[in-house]
GROMACS .gro file of C-alpha atoms in nm:
model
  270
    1UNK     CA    1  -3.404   1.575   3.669
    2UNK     CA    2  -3.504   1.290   3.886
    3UNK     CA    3  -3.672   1.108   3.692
    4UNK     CA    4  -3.449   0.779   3.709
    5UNK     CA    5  -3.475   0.396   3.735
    6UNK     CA    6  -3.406   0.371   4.120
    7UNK     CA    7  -3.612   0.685   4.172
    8UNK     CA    8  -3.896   0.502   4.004
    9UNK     CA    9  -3.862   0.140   4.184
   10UNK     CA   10  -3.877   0.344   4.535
   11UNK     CA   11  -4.224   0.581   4.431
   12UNK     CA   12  -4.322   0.266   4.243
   13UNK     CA   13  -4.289   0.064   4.563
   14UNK     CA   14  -4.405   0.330   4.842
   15UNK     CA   15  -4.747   0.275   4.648
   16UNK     CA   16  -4.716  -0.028   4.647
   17UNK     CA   17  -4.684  -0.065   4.987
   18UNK     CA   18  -5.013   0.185   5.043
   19UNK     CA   19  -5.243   0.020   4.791
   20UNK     CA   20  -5.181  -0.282   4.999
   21UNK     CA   21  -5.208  -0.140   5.336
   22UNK     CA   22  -5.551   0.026   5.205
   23UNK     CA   23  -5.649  -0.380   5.105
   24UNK     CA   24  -5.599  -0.481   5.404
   25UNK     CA   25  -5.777  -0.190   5.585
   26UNK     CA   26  -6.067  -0.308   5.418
   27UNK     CA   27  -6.071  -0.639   5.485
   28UNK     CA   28  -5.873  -0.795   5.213
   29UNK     CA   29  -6.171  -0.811   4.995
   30UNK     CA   30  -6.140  -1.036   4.682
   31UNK     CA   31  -6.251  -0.927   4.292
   32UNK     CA   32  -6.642  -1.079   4.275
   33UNK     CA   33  -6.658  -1.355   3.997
   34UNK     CA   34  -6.978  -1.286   3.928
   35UNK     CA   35  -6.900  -1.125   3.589
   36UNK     CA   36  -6.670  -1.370   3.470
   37UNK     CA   37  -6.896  -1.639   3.568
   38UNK     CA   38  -7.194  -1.515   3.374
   39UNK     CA   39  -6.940  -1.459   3.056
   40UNK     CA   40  -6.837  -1.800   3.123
   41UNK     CA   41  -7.169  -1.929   3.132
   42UNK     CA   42  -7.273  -1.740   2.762
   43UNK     CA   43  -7.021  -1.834   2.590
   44UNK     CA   44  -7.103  -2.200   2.649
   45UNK     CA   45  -7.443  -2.200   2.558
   46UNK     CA   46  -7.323  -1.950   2.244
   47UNK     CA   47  -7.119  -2.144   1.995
   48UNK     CA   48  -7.165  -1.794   1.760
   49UNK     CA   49  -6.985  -1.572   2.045
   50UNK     CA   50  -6.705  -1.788   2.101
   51UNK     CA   51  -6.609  -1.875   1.793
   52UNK     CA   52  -6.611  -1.490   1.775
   53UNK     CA   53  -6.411  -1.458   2.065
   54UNK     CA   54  -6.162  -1.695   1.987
   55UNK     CA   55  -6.114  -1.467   1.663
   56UNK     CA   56  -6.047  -1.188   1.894
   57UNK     CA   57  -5.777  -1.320   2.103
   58UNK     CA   58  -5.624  -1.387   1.766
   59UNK     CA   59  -5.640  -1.084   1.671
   60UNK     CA   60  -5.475  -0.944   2.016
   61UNK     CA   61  -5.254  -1.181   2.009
   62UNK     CA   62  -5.123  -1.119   1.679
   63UNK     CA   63  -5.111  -0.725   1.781
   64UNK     CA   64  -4.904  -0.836   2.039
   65UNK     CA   65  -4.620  -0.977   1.815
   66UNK     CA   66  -4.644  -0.705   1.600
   67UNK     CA   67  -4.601  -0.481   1.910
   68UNK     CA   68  -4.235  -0.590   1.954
   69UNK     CA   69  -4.151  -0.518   1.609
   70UNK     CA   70  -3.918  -0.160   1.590
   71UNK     CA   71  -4.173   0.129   1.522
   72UNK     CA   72  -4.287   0.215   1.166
   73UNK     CA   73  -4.523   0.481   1.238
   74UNK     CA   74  -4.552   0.832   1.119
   75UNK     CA   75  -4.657   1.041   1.429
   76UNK     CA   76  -4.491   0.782   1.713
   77UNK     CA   77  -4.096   0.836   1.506
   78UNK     CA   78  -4.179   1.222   1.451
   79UNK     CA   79  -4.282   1.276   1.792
   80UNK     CA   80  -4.458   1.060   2.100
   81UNK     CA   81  -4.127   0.869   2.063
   82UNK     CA   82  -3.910   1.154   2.011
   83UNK     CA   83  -4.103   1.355   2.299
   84UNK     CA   84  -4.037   1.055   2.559
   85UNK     CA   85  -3.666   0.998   2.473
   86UNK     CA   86  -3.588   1.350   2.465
   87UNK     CA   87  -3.736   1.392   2.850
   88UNK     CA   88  -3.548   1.048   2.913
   89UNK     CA   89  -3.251   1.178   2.821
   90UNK     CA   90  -3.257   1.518   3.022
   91UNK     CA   91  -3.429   1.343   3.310
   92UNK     CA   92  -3.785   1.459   3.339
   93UNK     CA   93  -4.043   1.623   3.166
   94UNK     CA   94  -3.940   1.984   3.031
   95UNK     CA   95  -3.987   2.211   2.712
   96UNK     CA   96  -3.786   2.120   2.449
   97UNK     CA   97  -3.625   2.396   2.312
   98UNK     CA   98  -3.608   2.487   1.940
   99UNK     CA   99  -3.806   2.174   1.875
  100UNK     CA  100  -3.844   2.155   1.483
  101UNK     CA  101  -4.226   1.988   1.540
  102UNK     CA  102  -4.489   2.167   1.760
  103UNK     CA  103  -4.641   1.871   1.856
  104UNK     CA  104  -4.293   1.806   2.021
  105UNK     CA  105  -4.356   2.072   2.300
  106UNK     CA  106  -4.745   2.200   2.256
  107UNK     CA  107  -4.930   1.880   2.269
  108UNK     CA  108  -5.015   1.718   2.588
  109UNK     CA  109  -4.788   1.522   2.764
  110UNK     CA  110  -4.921   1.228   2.976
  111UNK     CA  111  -4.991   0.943   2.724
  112UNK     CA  112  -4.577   1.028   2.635
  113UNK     CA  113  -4.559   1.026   3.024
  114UNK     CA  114  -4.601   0.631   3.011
  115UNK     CA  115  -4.330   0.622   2.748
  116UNK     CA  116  -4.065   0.828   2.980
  117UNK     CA  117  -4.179   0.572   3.255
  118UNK     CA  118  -4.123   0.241   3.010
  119UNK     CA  119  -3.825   0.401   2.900
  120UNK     CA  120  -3.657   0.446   3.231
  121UNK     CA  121  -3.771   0.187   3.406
  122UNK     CA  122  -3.669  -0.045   3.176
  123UNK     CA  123  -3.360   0.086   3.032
  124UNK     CA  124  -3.459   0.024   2.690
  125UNK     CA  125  -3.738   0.105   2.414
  126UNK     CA  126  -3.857  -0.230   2.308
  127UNK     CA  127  -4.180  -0.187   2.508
  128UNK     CA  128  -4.290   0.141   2.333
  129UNK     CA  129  -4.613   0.004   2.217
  130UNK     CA  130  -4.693  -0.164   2.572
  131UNK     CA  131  -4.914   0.181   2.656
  132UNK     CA  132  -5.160   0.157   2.341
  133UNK     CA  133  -5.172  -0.197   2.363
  134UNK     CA  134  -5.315  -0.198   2.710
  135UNK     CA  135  -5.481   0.098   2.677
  136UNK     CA  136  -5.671  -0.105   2.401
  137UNK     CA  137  -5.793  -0.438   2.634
  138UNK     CA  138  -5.928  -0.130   2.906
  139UNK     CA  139  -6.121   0.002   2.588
  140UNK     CA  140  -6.266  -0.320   2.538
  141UNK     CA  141  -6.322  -0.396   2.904
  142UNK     CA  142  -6.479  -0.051   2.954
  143UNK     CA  143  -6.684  -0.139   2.677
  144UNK     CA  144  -6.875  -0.418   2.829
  145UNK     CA  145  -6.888  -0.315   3.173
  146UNK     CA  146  -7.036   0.005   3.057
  147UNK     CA  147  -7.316  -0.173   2.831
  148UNK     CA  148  -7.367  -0.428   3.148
  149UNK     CA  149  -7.406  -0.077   3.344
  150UNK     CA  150  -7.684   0.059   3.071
  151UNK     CA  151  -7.879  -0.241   3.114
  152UNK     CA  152  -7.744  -0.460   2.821
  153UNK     CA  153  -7.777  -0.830   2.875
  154UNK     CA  154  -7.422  -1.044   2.905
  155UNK     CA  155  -7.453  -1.137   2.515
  156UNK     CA  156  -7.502  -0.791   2.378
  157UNK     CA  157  -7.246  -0.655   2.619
  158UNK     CA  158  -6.974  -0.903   2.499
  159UNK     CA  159  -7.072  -0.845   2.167
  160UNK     CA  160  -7.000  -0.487   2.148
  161UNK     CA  161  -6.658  -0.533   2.271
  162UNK     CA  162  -6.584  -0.811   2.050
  163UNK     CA  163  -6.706  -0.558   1.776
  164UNK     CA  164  -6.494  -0.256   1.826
  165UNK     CA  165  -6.149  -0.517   1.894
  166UNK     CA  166  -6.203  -0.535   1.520
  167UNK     CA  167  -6.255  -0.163   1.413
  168UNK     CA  168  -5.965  -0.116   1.214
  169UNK     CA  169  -5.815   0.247   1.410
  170UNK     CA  170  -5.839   0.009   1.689
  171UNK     CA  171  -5.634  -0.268   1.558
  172UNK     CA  172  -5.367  -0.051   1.393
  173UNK     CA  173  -5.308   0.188   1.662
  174UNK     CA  174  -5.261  -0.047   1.952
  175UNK     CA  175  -4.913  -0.137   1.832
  176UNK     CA  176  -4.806   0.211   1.793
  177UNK     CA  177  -4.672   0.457   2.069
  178UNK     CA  178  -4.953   0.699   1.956
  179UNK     CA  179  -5.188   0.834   2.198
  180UNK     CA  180  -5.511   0.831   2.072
  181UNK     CA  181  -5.640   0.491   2.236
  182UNK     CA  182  -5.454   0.590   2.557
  183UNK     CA  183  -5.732   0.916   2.569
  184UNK     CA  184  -6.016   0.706   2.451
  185UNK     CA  185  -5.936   0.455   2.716
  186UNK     CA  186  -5.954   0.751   3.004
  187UNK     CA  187  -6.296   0.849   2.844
  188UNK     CA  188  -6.405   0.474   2.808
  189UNK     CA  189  -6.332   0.464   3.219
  190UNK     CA  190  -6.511   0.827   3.252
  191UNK     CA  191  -6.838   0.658   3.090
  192UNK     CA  192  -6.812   0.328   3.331
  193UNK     CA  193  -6.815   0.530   3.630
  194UNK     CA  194  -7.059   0.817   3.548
  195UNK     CA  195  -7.310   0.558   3.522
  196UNK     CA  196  -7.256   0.355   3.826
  197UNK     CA  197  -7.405   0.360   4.114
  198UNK     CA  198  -7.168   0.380   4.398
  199UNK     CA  199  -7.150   0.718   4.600
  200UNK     CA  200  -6.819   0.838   4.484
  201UNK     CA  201  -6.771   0.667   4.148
  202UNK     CA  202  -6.916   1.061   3.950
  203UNK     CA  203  -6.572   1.164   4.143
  204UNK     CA  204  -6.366   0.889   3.975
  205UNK     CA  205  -6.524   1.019   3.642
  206UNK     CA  206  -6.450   1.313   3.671
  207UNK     CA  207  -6.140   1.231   3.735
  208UNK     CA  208  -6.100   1.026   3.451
  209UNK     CA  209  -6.231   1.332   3.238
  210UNK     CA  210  -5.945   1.599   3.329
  211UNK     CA  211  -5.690   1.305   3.288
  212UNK     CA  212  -5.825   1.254   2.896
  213UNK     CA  213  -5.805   1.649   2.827
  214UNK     CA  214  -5.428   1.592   3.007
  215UNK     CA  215  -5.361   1.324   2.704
  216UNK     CA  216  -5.508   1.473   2.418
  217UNK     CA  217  -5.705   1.794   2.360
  218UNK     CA  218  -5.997   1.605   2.146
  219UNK     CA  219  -6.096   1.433   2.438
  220UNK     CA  220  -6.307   1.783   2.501
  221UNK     CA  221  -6.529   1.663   2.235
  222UNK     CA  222  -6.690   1.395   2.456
  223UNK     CA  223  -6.669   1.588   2.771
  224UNK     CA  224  -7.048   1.777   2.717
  225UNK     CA  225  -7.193   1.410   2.684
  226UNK     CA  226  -6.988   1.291   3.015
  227UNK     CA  227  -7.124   1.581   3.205
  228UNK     CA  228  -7.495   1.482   3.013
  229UNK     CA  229  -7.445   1.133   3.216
  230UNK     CA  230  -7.305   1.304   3.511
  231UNK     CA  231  -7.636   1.517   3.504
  232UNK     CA  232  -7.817   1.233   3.439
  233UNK     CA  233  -7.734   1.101   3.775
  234UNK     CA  234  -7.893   1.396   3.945
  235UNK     CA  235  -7.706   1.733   4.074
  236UNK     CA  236  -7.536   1.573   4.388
  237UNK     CA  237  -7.381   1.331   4.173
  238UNK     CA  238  -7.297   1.624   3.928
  239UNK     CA  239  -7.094   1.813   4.153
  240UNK     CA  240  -6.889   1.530   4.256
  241UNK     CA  241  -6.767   1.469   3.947
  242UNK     CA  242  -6.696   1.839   3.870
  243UNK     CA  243  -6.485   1.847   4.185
  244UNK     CA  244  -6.312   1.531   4.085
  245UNK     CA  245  -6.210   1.663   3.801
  246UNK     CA  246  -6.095   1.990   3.908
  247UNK     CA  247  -5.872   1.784   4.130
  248UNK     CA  248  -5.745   1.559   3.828
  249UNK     CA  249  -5.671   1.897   3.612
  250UNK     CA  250  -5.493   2.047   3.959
  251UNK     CA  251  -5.283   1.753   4.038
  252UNK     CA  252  -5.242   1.612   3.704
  253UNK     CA  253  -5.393   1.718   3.358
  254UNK     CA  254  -5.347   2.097   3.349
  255UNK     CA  255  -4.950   2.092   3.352
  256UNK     CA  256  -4.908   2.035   2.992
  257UNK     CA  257  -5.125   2.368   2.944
  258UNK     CA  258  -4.955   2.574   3.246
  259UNK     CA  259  -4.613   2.497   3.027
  260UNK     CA  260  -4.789   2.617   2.710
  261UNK     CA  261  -4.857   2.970   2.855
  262UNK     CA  262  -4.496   2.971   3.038
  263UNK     CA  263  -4.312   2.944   2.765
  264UNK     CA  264  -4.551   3.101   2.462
  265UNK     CA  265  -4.830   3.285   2.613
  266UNK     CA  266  -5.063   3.057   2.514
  267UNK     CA  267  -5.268   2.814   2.664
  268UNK     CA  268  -5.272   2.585   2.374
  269UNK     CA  269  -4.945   2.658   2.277
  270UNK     CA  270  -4.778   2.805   1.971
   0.00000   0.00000   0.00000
């Protein structure tokens, strides 16, 4: 039962303090501009894409008010909410016992994770949608930097992430405390990095992969085209994945599972 506000702010800012000493180990390098420069430069010349991407800030905008309205959703009131606040109040993630809802103690547990976090750290529920809603713009950002990664021009790439802002799961989901854009936005990262070319980006993919299956079980129905791209990359690249996500199911994804067959027997639960 640890999990409380000052025992977040001190693990929140011992990483804090080693993301920044790794920074500076390297050299303090700065984001390249590159990217933004060449969106920068489209959507100048493209009155057609801006005026489409002014409708899509709108549009997140507007699911940003709606965001701080109280929760009206089926699935976040009978459980992700109910889930989070139940661990909040005992002080950590456990079973709940004689839970009337099976998705209260079978389902997997880290999208409701970031609720127990924005709960406690907080002191207060008014940021439940906060997790969907960013979950959403790393979607979108995913999106293009994926298509840039394919070999999609600028235009095309912007495009498609313009498009799915407005697919209408997307839109309604992002001000819920649901989970299902949180797991899309783990496989969305998966993709990025399974077709770059840096040496240990297939490890970050993997990664990415085990933490997806650790927020929702349907994320297994992408996983056979992720390893296709892992494969894709040749078998070195293959096997780096696979071991990074071994190690993202061992330290992280795989405990929602391991609880399933401790308490039922089962490893998807009851």
């Amino acid at each position: 039962r640890q999990v409380q506000t000052l025992t977040l702010a001190i693990v929140e800012a011992l990483l804090l303090v080693l993301a920044a000493s790794f920074w500076h180990s390297r050299g303090r390098p700065r984001p390249s501009r590159d990217g933004i420069d060449a969106v920068t430069a489209m959507l100048r010349r493209d009155l057609v894409v801006l005026a489409f991407g002014v409708v899509v800030l709108a549009v997140l905008g507007y699911e940003l008010l709606l965001a701080s309205s109280p929760p009206n959703n089926g699935d976040s009131l009978t459980y992700h909410l109910t889930k989070a606040l139940a661990w909040a109040q005992y002080g950590g993630v456990h079973w709940i016992a004689n839970a009337p809802e099976v998705e209260l103690t079978a389902y997997q547990p880290l999208a409701e994770q970031q609720l127990l976090f924005v709960f406690v750290a907080t002191g207060s529920t008014v940021l439940y949608a906060l997790p969907q809603y960013l979950a959403e713009l790393a979607v979108l950002t995913a999106t293009y930097a994926s298509a840039r990664r394919l070999g999609f021009d600028v235009r095309r790439s912007v495009c498609a992430s313009f498009f799915l802002s407005t697919f209408s799961v997307v839109v309604l989901e992002s001000v819920t405390a649901q989970n299902d854009l949180f797991t899309a936005s783990l496989v969305a990262a998966a993709v990025v990095f399974l077709v770059g070319q840096a040496r240990f980006e297939p490890a970050l993919g993997g990664f990415a992969t085990a933490l997806g299956l650790g927020a929702k079980l349907t994320a297994g129905l992408v996983v056979p085209i992720l390893a296709w791209l892992a494969w894709t990359r040749g078998r070195t690249a293959f096997m780096t994945a696979a071991v990074g996500g071994v190690v993202g199911a061992v330290a992280i994804a795989m405990w929602g599972y391991v609880m399933n067959v401790r308490h039922t027997g089962h490893l998807l639960g009851a």
